[in-house]
Tab-separated table of C-alpha atoms in Angstrom:
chain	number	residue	atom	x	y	z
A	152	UNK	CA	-12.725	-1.982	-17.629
A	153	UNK	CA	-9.489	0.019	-18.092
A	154	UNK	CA	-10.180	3.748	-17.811
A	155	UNK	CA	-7.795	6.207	-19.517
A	156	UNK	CA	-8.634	10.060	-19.548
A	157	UNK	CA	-8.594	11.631	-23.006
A	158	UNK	CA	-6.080	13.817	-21.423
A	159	UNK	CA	-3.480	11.228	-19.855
A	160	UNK	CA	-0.629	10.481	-22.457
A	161	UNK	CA	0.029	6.643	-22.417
A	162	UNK	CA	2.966	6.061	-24.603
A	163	UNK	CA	3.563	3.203	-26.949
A	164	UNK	CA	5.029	0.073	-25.011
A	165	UNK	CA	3.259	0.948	-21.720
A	166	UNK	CA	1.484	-1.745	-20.192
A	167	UNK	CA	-1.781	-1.007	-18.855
A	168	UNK	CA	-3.658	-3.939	-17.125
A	169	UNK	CA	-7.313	-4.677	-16.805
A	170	UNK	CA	-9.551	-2.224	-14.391
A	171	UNK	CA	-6.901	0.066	-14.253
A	172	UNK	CA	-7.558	4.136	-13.827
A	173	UNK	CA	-4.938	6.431	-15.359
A	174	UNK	CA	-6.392	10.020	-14.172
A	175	UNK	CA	-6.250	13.280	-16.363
A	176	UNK	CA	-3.025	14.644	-17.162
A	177	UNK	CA	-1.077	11.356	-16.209
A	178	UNK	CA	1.611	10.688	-18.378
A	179	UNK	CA	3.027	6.838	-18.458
A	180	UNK	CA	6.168	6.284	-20.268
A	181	UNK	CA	6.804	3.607	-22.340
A	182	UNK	CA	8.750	0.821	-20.788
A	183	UNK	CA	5.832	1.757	-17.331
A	184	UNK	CA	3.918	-1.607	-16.458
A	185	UNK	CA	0.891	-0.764	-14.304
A	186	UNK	CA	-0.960	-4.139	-13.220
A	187	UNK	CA	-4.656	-4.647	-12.659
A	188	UNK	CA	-6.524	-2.165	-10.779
A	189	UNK	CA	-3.339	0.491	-10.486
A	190	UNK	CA	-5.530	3.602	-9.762
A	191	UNK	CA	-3.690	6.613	-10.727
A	192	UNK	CA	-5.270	10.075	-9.545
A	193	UNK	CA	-4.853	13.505	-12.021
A	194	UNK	CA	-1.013	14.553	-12.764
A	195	UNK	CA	0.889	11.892	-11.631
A	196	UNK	CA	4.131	10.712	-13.941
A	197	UNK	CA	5.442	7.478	-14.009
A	198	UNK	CA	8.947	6.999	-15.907
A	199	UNK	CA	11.592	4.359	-16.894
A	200	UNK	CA	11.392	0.878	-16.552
A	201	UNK	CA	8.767	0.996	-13.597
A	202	UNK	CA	6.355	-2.039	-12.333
A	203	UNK	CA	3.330	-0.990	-10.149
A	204	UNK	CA	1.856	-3.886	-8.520
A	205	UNK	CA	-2.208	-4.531	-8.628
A	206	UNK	CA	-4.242	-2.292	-6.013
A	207	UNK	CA	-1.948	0.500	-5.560
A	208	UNK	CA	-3.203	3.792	-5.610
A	209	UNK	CA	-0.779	6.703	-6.906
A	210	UNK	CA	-2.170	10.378	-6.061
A	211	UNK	CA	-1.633	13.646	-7.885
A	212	UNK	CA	1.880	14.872	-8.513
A	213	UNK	CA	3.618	12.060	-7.654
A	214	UNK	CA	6.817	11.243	-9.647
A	215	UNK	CA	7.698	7.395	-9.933
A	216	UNK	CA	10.616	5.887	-11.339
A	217	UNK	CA	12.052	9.473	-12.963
A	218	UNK	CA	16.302	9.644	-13.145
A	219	UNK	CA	17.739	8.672	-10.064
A	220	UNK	CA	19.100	11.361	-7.891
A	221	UNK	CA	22.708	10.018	-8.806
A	222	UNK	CA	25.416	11.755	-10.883
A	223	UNK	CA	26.868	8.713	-11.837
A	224	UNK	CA	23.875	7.909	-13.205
A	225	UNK	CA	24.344	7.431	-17.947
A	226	UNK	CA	21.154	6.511	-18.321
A	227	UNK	CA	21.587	2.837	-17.747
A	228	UNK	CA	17.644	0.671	-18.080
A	229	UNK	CA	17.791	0.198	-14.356
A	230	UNK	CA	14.540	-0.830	-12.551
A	231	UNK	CA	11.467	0.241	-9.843
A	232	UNK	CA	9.627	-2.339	-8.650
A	233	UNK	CA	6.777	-1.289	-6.353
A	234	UNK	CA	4.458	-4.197	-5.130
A	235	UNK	CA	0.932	-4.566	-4.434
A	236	UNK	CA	-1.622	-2.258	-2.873
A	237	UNK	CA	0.063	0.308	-1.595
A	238	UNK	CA	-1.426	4.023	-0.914
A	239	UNK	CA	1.175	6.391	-2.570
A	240	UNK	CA	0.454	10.044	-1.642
A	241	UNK	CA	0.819	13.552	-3.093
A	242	UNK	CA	4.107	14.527	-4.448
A	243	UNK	CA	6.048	11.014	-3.375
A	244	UNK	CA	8.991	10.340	-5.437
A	245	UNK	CA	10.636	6.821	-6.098
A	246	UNK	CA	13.637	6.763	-7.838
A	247	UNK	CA	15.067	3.329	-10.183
A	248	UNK	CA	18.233	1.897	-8.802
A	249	UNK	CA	21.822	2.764	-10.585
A	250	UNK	CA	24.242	-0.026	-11.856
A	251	UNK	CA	26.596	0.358	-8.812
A	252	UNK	CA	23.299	-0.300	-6.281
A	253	UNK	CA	22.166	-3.602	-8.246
A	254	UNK	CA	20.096	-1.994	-10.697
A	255	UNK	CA	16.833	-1.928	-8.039
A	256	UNK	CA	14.673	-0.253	-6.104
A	257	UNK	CA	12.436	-2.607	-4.461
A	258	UNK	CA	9.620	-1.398	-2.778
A	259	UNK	CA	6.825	-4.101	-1.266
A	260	UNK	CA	3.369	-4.583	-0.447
A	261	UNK	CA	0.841	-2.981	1.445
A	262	UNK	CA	2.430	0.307	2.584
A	263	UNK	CA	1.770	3.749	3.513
A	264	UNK	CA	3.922	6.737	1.706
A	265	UNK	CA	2.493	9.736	2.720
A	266	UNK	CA	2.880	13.059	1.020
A	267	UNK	CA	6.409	14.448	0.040
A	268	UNK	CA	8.154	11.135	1.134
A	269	UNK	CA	10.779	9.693	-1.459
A	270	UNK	CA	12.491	7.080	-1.894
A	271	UNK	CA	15.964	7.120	-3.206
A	272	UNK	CA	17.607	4.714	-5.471
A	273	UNK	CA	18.374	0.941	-4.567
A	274	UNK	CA	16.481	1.146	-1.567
A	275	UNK	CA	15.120	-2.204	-0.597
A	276	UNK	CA	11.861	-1.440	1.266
A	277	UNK	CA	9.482	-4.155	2.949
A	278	UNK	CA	6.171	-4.489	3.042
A	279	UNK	CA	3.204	-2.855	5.440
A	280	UNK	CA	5.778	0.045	6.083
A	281	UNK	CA	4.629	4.012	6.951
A	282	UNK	CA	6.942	6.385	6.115
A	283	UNK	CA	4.896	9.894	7.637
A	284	UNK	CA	5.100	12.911	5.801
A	285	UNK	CA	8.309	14.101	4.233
A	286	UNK	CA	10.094	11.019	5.669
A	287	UNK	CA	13.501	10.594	3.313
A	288	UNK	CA	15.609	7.608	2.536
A	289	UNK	CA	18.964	8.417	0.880
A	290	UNK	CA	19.947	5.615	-1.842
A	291	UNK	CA	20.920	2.040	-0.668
A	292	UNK	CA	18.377	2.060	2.753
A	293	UNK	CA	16.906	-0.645	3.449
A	294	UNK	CA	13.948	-1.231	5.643
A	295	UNK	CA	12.431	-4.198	6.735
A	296	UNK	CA	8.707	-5.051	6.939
A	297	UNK	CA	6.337	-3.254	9.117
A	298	UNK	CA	8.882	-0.198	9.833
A	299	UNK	CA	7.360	3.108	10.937
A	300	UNK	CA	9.215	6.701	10.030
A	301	UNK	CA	7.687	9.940	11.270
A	302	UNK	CA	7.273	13.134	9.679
A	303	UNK	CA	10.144	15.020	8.343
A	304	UNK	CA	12.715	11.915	9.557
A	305	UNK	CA	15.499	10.892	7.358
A	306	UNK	CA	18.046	7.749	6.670
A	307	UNK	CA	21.357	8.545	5.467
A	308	UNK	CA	22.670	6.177	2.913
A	309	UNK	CA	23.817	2.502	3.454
A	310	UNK	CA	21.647	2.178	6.249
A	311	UNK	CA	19.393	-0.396	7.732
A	312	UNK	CA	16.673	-0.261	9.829
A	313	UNK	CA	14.847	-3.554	11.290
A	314	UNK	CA	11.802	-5.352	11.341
A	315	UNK	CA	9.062	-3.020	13.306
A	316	UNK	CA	11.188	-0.168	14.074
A	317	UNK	CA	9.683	2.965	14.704
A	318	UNK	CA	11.764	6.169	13.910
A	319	UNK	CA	10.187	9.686	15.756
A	320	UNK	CA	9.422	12.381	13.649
A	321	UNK	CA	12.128	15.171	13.012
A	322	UNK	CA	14.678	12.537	13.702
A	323	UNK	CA	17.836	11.382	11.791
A	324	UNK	CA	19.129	8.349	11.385
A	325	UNK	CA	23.512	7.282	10.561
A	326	UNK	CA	23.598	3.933	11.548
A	327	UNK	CA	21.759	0.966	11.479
A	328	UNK	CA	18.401	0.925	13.829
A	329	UNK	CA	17.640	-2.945	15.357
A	330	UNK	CA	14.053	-4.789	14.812
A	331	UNK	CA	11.842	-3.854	17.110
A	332	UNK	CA	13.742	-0.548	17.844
A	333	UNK	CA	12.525	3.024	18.370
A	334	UNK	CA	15.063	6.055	17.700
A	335	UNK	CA	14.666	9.594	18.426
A	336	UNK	CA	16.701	12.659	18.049
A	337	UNK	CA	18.843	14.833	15.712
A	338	UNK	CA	20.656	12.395	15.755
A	339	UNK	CA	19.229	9.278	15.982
A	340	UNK	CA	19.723	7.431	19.399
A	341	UNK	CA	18.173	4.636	20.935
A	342	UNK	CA	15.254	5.543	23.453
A	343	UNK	CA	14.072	1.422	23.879
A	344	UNK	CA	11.865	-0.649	22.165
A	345	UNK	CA	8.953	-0.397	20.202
A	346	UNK	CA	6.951	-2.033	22.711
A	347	UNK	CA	3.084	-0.505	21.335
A	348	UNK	CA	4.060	-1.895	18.166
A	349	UNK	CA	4.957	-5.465	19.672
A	350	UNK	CA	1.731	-5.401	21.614
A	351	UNK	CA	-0.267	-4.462	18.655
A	352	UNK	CA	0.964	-7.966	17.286
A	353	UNK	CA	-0.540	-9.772	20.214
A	354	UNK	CA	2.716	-11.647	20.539
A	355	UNK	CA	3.527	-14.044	23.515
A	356	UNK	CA	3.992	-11.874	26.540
A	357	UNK	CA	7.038	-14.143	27.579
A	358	UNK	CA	8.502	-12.711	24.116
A	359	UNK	CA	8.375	-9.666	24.658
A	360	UNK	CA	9.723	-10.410	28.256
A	361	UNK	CA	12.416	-12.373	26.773
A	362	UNK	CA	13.389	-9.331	24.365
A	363	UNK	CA	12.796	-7.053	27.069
A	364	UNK	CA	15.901	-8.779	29.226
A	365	UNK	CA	18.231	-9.502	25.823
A	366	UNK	CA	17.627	-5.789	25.321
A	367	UNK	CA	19.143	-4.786	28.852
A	368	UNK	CA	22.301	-7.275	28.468
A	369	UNK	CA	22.742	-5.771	24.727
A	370	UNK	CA	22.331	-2.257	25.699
A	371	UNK	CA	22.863	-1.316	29.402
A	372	UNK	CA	26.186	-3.212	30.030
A	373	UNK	CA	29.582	-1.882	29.141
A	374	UNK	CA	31.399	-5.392	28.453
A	375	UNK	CA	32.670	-6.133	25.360
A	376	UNK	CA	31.395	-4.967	21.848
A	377	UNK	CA	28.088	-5.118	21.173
A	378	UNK	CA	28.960	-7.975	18.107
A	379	UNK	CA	30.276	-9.630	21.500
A	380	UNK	CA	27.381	-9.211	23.824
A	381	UNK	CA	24.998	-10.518	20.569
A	382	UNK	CA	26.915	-13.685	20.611
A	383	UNK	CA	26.334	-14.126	24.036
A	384	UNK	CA	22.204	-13.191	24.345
A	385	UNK	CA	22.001	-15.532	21.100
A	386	UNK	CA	23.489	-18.301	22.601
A	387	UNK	CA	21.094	-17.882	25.773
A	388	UNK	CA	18.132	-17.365	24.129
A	389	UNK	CA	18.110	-19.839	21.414
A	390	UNK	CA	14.268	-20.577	21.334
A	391	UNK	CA	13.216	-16.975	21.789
A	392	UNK	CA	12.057	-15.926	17.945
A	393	UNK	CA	12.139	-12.135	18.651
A	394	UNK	CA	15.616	-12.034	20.088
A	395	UNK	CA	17.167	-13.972	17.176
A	396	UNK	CA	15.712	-11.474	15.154
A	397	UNK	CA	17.607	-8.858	16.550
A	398	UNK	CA	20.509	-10.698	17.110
A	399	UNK	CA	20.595	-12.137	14.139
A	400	UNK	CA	20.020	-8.351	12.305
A	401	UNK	CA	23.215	-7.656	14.436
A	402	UNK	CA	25.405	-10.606	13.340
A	403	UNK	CA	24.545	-10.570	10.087
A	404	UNK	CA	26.867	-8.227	8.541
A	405	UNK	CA	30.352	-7.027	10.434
A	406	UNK	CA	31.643	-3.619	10.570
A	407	UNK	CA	28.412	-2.240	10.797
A	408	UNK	CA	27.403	1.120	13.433
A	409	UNK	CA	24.441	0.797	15.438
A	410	UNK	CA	22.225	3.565	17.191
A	411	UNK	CA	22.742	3.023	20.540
A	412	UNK	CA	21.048	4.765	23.825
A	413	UNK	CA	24.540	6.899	23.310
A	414	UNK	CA	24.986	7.691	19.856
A	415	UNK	CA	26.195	5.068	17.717
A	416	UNK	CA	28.592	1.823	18.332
């Protein structure tokens, strides 16, 4: 059954689904849809036109889908989506997107946000993702499925950061980070690849091989652009899935800056 403590305001128009928990002092605004078996913990505030997926489990002082961090922003019924069963720590905050991001902050299923972490408006953020404690993304990020950001690591805005990326802790991030990628610094640069989080996947050792050698050509040779050197390691490596990931994450979008082992290209 739906459990709602006599001292949690739930205003008219909320949606509150079945075996839900709203937690004392909650307040739920009303245009807030929480699906079955949301489990918010005491003093957490969900705003605006917010949908929490089933499973996930808000804790206390966390502030969901409150005005966007935006001075353009009039007010405008934009939208947070947050998916299913994801663990949403202490004092989180996820912001709606604006009407010049798309009107949407997406965030997807089965993640991690651990306390302090926020997410700014119109990110786009994939699912099984960790963002570590006081990890930031500025509006417009977007991260791709099972990326990992340590504590106190940011993402200016516009970014993109690829599938199972792993960003170090105190580190921060200007250009766009490749799949399987691991960045450290003040400013981000590329120190290799994450190759404990590839492992942990139990993928094809010739894979990882393959990506290993595309890596090299991409990173440790001085001809061309880097767009250029993509074309080429796609074109070799046709049948290798992880290195059309990352060349294809490359391609997909010109004038884009990468981090690089030297800074950004």
């Amino acid at each position: 059954m739906t459990d709602i403590h006599s001292t949690a305001i739930v205003e008219d128009g909320a949606f509150v689904g079945d075996g839900c928990r709203v937690g004392p002092y909650c307040v739920v605004g009303p245009n807030v849809r929480l699906e079955p078996g949301v489990i918010l913990e005491a003093h957490v505030a969900v705003a605006g036109h917010t949908t929490i997926g089933s499973g996930t489990h808000i804790f206390p002082f966390a502030s969901i889908g409150h005005k966007p961090q935006d001075l353009k922003y009039a007010g405008e019924p934009t939208r947070l989506e947050i998916g299913q069963n994801n663990q949403i720590r202490e004092h989180v905050t996820m912001s709606p997107g604006t009407v010049g991001g798309g009107d949407l902050t997406k965030v997807g299923n089965n993640s991690l946000f651990m306390m302090g972490s926020h997410i700014g408006h119109d990110c786009i953020v994939g699912d099984h993702v960790i963002l570590a404690n006081n990890a930031t993304l500025a509006g417009h990020v977007e991260l791709e499925d099972y990326v990992i950001m340590g504590g106190l690591s940011a993402v200016r805005q516009w970014s993109r950061i690829g599938t199972g990326a792993i960003v170090g802790g105190m580190t921060g991030v200007e250009f766009d980070v490749i799949p399987f990628g691991s960045v450290i610094g003040d400013r981000a640069r590329l120190a290799g690849l994450n190759l404990i989080g590839l492992k942990r996947k139990d993928l094809p050792r010739e894979q990882i091989h393959a990506l290993r050698n595309a890596y090299k050509k991409l990173f440790e040779s001085d001809e061309g652009t880097l767009r250029e050197r993509a074309d080429v390691v796609a074109t070799e490596n046709a049948d290798q899935p992880l290195v059309k990931t990352v060349t294809d994450f490359i391609l997909e979008k010109e004038n884009r800056r990468f981090c690089t082992p030297r800074g950004g290209d």
